[in-house]
């Protein structure tokens, strides 16, 4: 491969040539788009953006709802060498101010409802142009680009050229811009297509948001690289999933999607007959959910592990054992290791810092050279900030984030160990364990529990039952009962919110 052939769009383009008349995606309203339709819309948009003065490497910020046109905008950026910068539609004016100032886009594309918020930010950040695009794929972007040519020559890009800028969630300080390259995306898409056995006969039920790496890259790129097709849902809605599941061959989701499906009595074995692969990621899939899903459908959900900085690192296998509670084996060409705080590799089964090296790993944090340097070891491993272990067969397990580690009286406590025991208590729906400041121990363990039925337990009952199973220093000092755990859009429990809310519980 020529070094400049690394533009990811080049590789999609080969499929577009082969499958031009094939339907690439169909919306929930039964509107279909062929590979050719998408190719042409993408060319119109690329021509328009370049015509506005955007040049390779420039950022295009987009705070838009999911639509086929939003997909075309992402592809148009790839094709023209622009850097796609998606923003969660839920971000507030305050959050947007930081992202726009930091990313310095040349063009902002937003939902018409957000125009009044983004316009003053665009002015103060000297953004040269604003366009709108709504969830129905309408807006000035489409109107103004309509007369542009449906031909556009792909702008050559090298492996290390930036394709996208996505920000970390900022739960530990200011959000960091994550520079993702064409090479990162291409290598990961190829690996996923290979290990998940994606072919042109696949039909993906695409129900994830497209402002996050999961829906935008992981679910999408391996399908586009394989000539597959998709049902394109604007959002996850159980009734729509039940409607379209029987026609699909692959579904990807966060664990909450699977628990919501299981909670619906209408979700039957029959509906999952045509599916060959259910994939879960972005947050831990509970062993209980894995087991219940298998019982209901006969399918073992395939759990994989990734992050914005790296795309996918590990996956349970297509063939072979899918071990519940693990995130599987490293992808081809991806090295995963567990080390201590001095970066010394640890023995099999030991818990430590999970580090990754490979073509999937991002090139650094946008304009944060010091943060980039801190995150990489001398021999180019990226420190993920996750704590994990690797078993004798090479399966990786995530036991939590480093920042979630609780240090009580000088002893390390991994929340997952306690959460697994609490979740096992019949009557508990789910739990989250956090450390809160304690005058004597430094930190002490607090468990937040969601009951299947309210008021099933008293605090003391839970504490007593855990005392049989855990060393005393790990036993929660307090139990809080909540109706639900705070989660972000990707289903991750927001422990930072819990820590803020219960920070002074024991002081
Ligand atoms: P994000 O960058 O938003 O995709 O978040 C990445 C983080 O999500 C990882 O560093 C992990 O902490 C977590 N994560 C992703 N997939 C899994 C998984 N299968 N099990 C446990 N944690 C996961």
CSV table of N, CA, C and O in Angstrom, one decimal, residues 419-485:
chain,number,residue,atom,x,y,z
A,419,UNK,N,-18.5,-5.3,43.9
A,419,UNK,CA,-19.7,-5.2,43.0
A,419,UNK,C,-20.2,-6.6,42.6
A,419,UNK,O,-21.4,-6.9,42.6
A,420,UNK,N,-19.3,-7.5,42.2
A,420,UNK,CA,-19.7,-8.8,41.8
A,420,UNK,C,-20.4,-9.6,42.9
A,420,UNK,O,-21.5,-10.2,42.7
A,421,UNK,N,-19.9,-9.4,44.1
A,421,UNK,CA,-20.6,-10.1,45.3
A,421,UNK,C,-21.9,-9.5,45.6
A,421,UNK,O,-22.9,-10.3,45.8
A,422,UNK,N,-22.0,-8.2,45.5
A,422,UNK,CA,-23.3,-7.6,45.8
A,422,UNK,C,-24.3,-7.9,44.7
A,422,UNK,O,-25.5,-8.3,45.0
A,423,UNK,N,-23.9,-7.9,43.5
A,423,UNK,CA,-24.8,-8.2,42.4
A,423,UNK,C,-25.3,-9.7,42.5
A,423,UNK,O,-26.4,-10.0,41.9
A,424,UNK,N,-24.6,-10.5,43.1
A,424,UNK,CA,-24.9,-11.9,43.3
A,424,UNK,C,-26.1,-12.1,44.3
A,424,UNK,O,-26.7,-13.2,44.4
A,425,UNK,N,-26.3,-11.1,45.2
A,425,UNK,CA,-27.3,-11.2,46.2
A,425,UNK,C,-28.7,-11.2,45.5
A,425,UNK,O,-28.9,-10.2,44.8
A,426,UNK,N,-29.5,-12.2,45.8
A,426,UNK,CA,-30.8,-12.2,45.1
A,426,UNK,C,-31.6,-11.0,45.6
A,426,UNK,O,-31.7,-10.8,46.8
A,427,UNK,N,-32.2,-10.3,44.6
A,427,UNK,CA,-32.9,-9.1,45.0
A,427,UNK,C,-32.2,-7.8,44.7
A,427,UNK,O,-32.8,-6.7,44.7
A,428,UNK,N,-30.9,-8.0,44.3
A,428,UNK,CA,-30.1,-6.8,43.9
A,428,UNK,C,-30.1,-6.7,42.4
A,428,UNK,O,-29.9,-7.7,41.7
A,429,UNK,N,-30.4,-5.5,41.9
A,429,UNK,CA,-30.4,-5.3,40.4
A,429,UNK,C,-29.0,-5.0,40.0
A,429,UNK,O,-28.5,-5.6,39.1
A,430,UNK,N,-28.4,-4.0,40.6
A,430,UNK,CA,-27.1,-3.6,40.2
A,430,UNK,C,-26.4,-2.8,41.3
A,430,UNK,O,-27.1,-2.3,42.3
A,431,UNK,N,-25.1,-2.6,41.2
A,431,UNK,CA,-24.4,-1.8,42.3
A,431,UNK,C,-23.2,-1.1,41.7
A,431,UNK,O,-22.8,-1.4,40.7
A,432,UNK,N,-22.8,-0.1,42.5
A,432,UNK,CA,-21.6,0.6,42.2
A,432,UNK,C,-20.8,0.9,43.5
A,432,UNK,O,-21.5,1.3,44.5
A,433,UNK,N,-19.6,0.5,43.5
A,433,UNK,CA,-18.8,0.7,44.8
A,433,UNK,C,-17.8,1.9,44.6
A,433,UNK,O,-17.1,1.9,43.5
A,434,UNK,N,-17.8,2.8,45.5
A,434,UNK,CA,-16.9,3.9,45.4
A,434,UNK,C,-16.1,4.1,46.7
A,434,UNK,O,-16.5,3.5,47.8
A,435,UNK,N,-15.0,4.9,46.7
A,435,UNK,CA,-14.3,5.2,47.9
A,435,UNK,C,-14.6,6.6,48.2
A,435,UNK,O,-14.7,7.5,47.4
A,436,UNK,N,-14.9,6.9,49.5
A,436,UNK,CA,-15.1,8.3,49.9
A,436,UNK,C,-14.1,8.6,51.0
A,436,UNK,O,-13.6,7.8,51.8
A,437,UNK,N,-13.8,9.9,51.2
A,437,UNK,CA,-12.8,10.3,52.2
A,437,UNK,C,-13.2,9.9,53.6
A,437,UNK,O,-14.4,9.9,54.0
A,438,UNK,N,-12.2,9.4,54.3
A,438,UNK,CA,-12.4,8.9,55.7
A,438,UNK,C,-11.3,9.4,56.6
A,438,UNK,O,-10.1,9.3,56.2
A,439,UNK,N,-11.6,10.0,57.7
A,439,UNK,CA,-10.6,10.6,58.5
A,439,UNK,C,-9.5,9.6,59.0
A,439,UNK,O,-8.3,10.0,59.1
A,440,UNK,N,-9.9,8.4,59.2
A,440,UNK,CA,-8.9,7.5,59.8
A,440,UNK,C,-8.2,6.7,58.6
A,440,UNK,O,-7.0,6.5,58.6
A,441,UNK,N,-9.0,6.1,57.7
A,441,UNK,CA,-8.5,5.2,56.7
A,441,UNK,C,-8.0,5.9,55.4
A,441,UNK,O,-7.5,5.3,54.5
A,442,UNK,N,-8.2,7.2,55.3
A,442,UNK,CA,-7.9,7.9,54.0
A,442,UNK,C,-9.2,7.8,53.1
A,442,UNK,O,-9.8,8.8,52.8
A,443,UNK,N,-9.5,6.6,52.8
A,443,UNK,CA,-10.7,6.4,52.0
A,443,UNK,C,-11.5,5.2,52.6
A,443,UNK,O,-10.8,4.3,53.2
A,444,UNK,N,-12.7,5.1,52.5
A,444,UNK,CA,-13.5,4.0,52.9
A,444,UNK,C,-14.5,3.6,51.9
A,444,UNK,O,-14.9,4.4,51.0
A,445,UNK,N,-14.9,2.3,51.9
A,445,UNK,CA,-15.8,1.8,50.9
A,445,UNK,C,-17.3,2.1,51.1
A,445,UNK,O,-17.8,1.9,52.3
A,446,UNK,N,-17.9,2.6,50.1
A,446,UNK,CA,-19.4,2.8,50.2
A,446,UNK,C,-20.0,2.1,49.0
A,446,UNK,O,-19.4,2.2,47.9
A,447,UNK,N,-21.1,1.4,49.2
A,447,UNK,CA,-21.8,0.7,48.1
A,447,UNK,C,-23.1,1.4,47.8
A,447,UNK,O,-23.9,1.7,48.7
A,448,UNK,N,-23.3,1.6,46.5
A,448,UNK,CA,-24.6,2.2,46.1
A,448,UNK,C,-25.4,1.0,45.4
A,448,UNK,O,-24.8,0.4,44.5
A,449,UNK,N,-26.6,0.8,45.8
A,449,UNK,CA,-27.3,-0.4,45.4
A,449,UNK,C,-28.7,0.0,44.8
A,449,UNK,O,-29.4,0.8,45.3
A,450,UNK,N,-29.0,-0.7,43.6
A,450,UNK,CA,-30.3,-0.6,43.1
A,450,UNK,C,-31.0,-1.9,43.3
A,450,UNK,O,-30.5,-2.9,42.9
A,451,UNK,N,-32.1,-1.9,44.0
A,451,UNK,CA,-32.8,-3.1,44.3
A,451,UNK,C,-33.8,-3.5,43.2
A,451,UNK,O,-34.3,-2.6,42.5
A,452,UNK,N,-34.1,-4.8,43.0
A,452,UNK,CA,-35.1,-5.2,42.0
A,452,UNK,C,-36.4,-4.6,42.4
A,452,UNK,O,-37.2,-4.1,41.6
A,453,UNK,N,-36.7,-4.8,43.8
A,453,UNK,CA,-37.9,-4.2,44.3
A,453,UNK,C,-37.5,-3.3,45.5
A,453,UNK,O,-36.8,-3.7,46.3
A,454,UNK,N,-38.1,-2.1,45.5
A,454,UNK,CA,-37.7,-1.1,46.5
A,454,UNK,C,-37.9,-1.7,47.9
A,454,UNK,O,-38.8,-2.4,48.2
A,455,UNK,N,-37.1,-1.2,48.9
A,455,UNK,CA,-37.2,-1.6,50.3
A,455,UNK,C,-37.1,-3.1,50.6
A,455,UNK,O,-37.7,-3.5,51.5
A,456,UNK,N,-36.4,-3.8,49.8
A,456,UNK,CA,-36.2,-5.3,50.0
A,456,UNK,C,-35.2,-5.4,51.2
A,456,UNK,O,-35.3,-6.3,52.0
A,457,UNK,N,-34.2,-4.6,51.2
A,457,UNK,CA,-33.1,-4.8,52.2
A,457,UNK,C,-33.0,-3.7,53.2
A,457,UNK,O,-33.3,-2.5,52.9
A,458,UNK,N,-32.4,-4.0,54.3
A,458,UNK,CA,-31.9,-3.0,55.2
A,458,UNK,C,-30.4,-2.9,55.0
A,458,UNK,O,-29.7,-3.9,54.7
A,459,UNK,N,-29.8,-1.8,55.3
A,459,UNK,CA,-28.3,-1.6,55.1
A,459,UNK,C,-27.5,-2.7,55.8
A,459,UNK,O,-26.6,-3.3,55.2
A,460,UNK,N,-27.9,-3.0,57.0
A,460,UNK,CA,-27.2,-4.0,57.9
A,460,UNK,C,-27.2,-5.4,57.2
A,460,UNK,O,-26.2,-6.1,57.3
A,461,UNK,N,-28.3,-5.8,56.6
A,461,UNK,CA,-28.4,-7.1,56.0
A,461,UNK,C,-27.3,-7.3,54.9
A,461,UNK,O,-26.6,-8.3,54.9
A,462,UNK,N,-27.1,-6.3,54.1
A,462,UNK,CA,-26.1,-6.3,53.0
A,462,UNK,C,-24.7,-6.4,53.6
A,462,UNK,O,-23.9,-7.2,53.3
A,463,UNK,N,-24.5,-5.5,54.6
A,463,UNK,CA,-23.1,-5.5,55.2
A,463,UNK,C,-22.8,-6.9,55.9
A,463,UNK,O,-21.7,-7.4,55.7
A,464,UNK,N,-23.8,-7.4,56.6
A,464,UNK,CA,-23.6,-8.7,57.2
A,464,UNK,C,-23.3,-9.8,56.2
A,464,UNK,O,-22.4,-10.6,56.4
A,465,UNK,N,-24.0,-9.8,55.1
A,465,UNK,CA,-23.8,-10.9,54.1
A,465,UNK,C,-22.4,-10.8,53.5
A,465,UNK,O,-21.8,-11.8,53.1
A,466,UNK,N,-21.9,-9.5,53.3
A,466,UNK,CA,-20.6,-9.4,52.7
A,466,UNK,C,-19.5,-9.7,53.7
A,466,UNK,O,-18.4,-10.1,53.3
A,467,UNK,N,-19.8,-9.6,55.0
A,467,UNK,CA,-18.7,-9.9,56.0
A,467,UNK,C,-18.2,-11.3,55.9
A,467,UNK,O,-17.1,-11.6,56.2
A,468,UNK,N,-19.1,-12.2,55.5
A,468,UNK,CA,-18.7,-13.6,55.3
A,468,UNK,C,-17.7,-13.8,54.1
A,468,UNK,O,-17.0,-14.8,54.1
A,469,UNK,N,-17.8,-12.9,53.2
A,469,UNK,CA,-17.1,-13.2,51.9
A,469,UNK,C,-15.9,-12.3,51.7
A,469,UNK,O,-15.1,-12.5,50.8
A,470,UNK,N,-15.8,-11.2,52.5
A,470,UNK,CA,-14.7,-10.2,52.2
A,470,UNK,C,-13.9,-9.9,53.5
A,470,UNK,O,-14.4,-10.0,54.6
A,471,UNK,N,-12.6,-9.7,53.2
A,471,UNK,CA,-11.8,-9.2,54.3
A,471,UNK,C,-12.4,-7.9,54.9
A,471,UNK,O,-13.1,-7.1,54.1
A,472,UNK,N,-12.3,-7.7,56.2
A,472,UNK,CA,-13.0,-6.6,56.8
A,472,UNK,C,-12.8,-5.2,56.1
A,472,UNK,O,-13.7,-4.4,56.0
A,473,UNK,N,-11.5,-4.9,55.7
A,473,UNK,CA,-11.3,-3.6,55.2
A,473,UNK,C,-12.0,-3.3,53.8
A,473,UNK,O,-12.1,-2.2,53.4
A,474,UNK,N,-12.5,-4.4,53.2
A,474,UNK,CA,-13.2,-4.3,51.9
A,474,UNK,C,-14.7,-4.1,52.1
A,474,UNK,O,-15.4,-3.8,51.2
A,475,UNK,N,-15.2,-4.5,53.3
A,475,UNK,CA,-16.6,-4.4,53.5
A,475,UNK,C,-17.1,-3.0,53.6
A,475,UNK,O,-16.5,-2.2,54.3
A,476,UNK,N,-18.2,-2.7,52.8
A,476,UNK,CA,-18.6,-1.3,52.8
A,476,UNK,C,-19.0,-0.8,54.2
A,476,UNK,O,-19.6,-1.5,54.9
A,477,UNK,N,-18.6,0.5,54.4
A,477,UNK,CA,-19.0,1.1,55.7
A,477,UNK,C,-20.4,1.5,55.7
A,477,UNK,O,-21.1,1.6,56.7
A,478,UNK,N,-20.9,1.9,54.5
A,478,UNK,CA,-22.3,2.4,54.3
A,478,UNK,C,-22.8,1.8,53.0
A,478,UNK,O,-22.1,1.6,52.0
A,479,UNK,N,-24.2,1.6,53.0
A,479,UNK,CA,-24.9,1.2,51.8
A,479,UNK,C,-25.9,2.3,51.5
A,479,UNK,O,-26.7,2.7,52.4
A,480,UNK,N,-25.9,2.8,50.3
A,480,UNK,CA,-26.9,3.8,49.8
A,480,UNK,C,-27.8,3.1,48.8
A,480,UNK,O,-27.4,2.4,47.9
A,481,UNK,N,-29.1,3.2,49.0
A,481,UNK,CA,-30.1,2.6,48.0
A,481,UNK,C,-30.6,3.7,47.1
A,481,UNK,O,-31.0,4.8,47.5
A,482,UNK,N,-30.5,3.5,45.8
A,482,UNK,CA,-31.0,4.4,44.8
A,482,UNK,C,-31.9,3.7,43.8
A,482,UNK,O,-31.9,2.5,43.7
A,483,UNK,N,-32.8,4.5,43.2
A,483,UNK,CA,-33.7,3.9,42.2
A,483,UNK,C,-32.9,3.5,40.9
A,483,UNK,O,-33.3,2.6,40.2
A,484,UNK,N,-31.9,4.3,40.6
A,484,UNK,CA,-31.1,3.9,39.4
A,484,UNK,C,-29.7,4.6,39.6
A,484,UNK,O,-29.5,5.6,40.3
A,485,UNK,N,-28.7,4.0,38.9
A,485,UNK,CA,-27.4,4.5,38.9
A,485,UNK,C,-27.3,5.6,37.8
A,485,UNK,O,-27.8,5.5,36.7
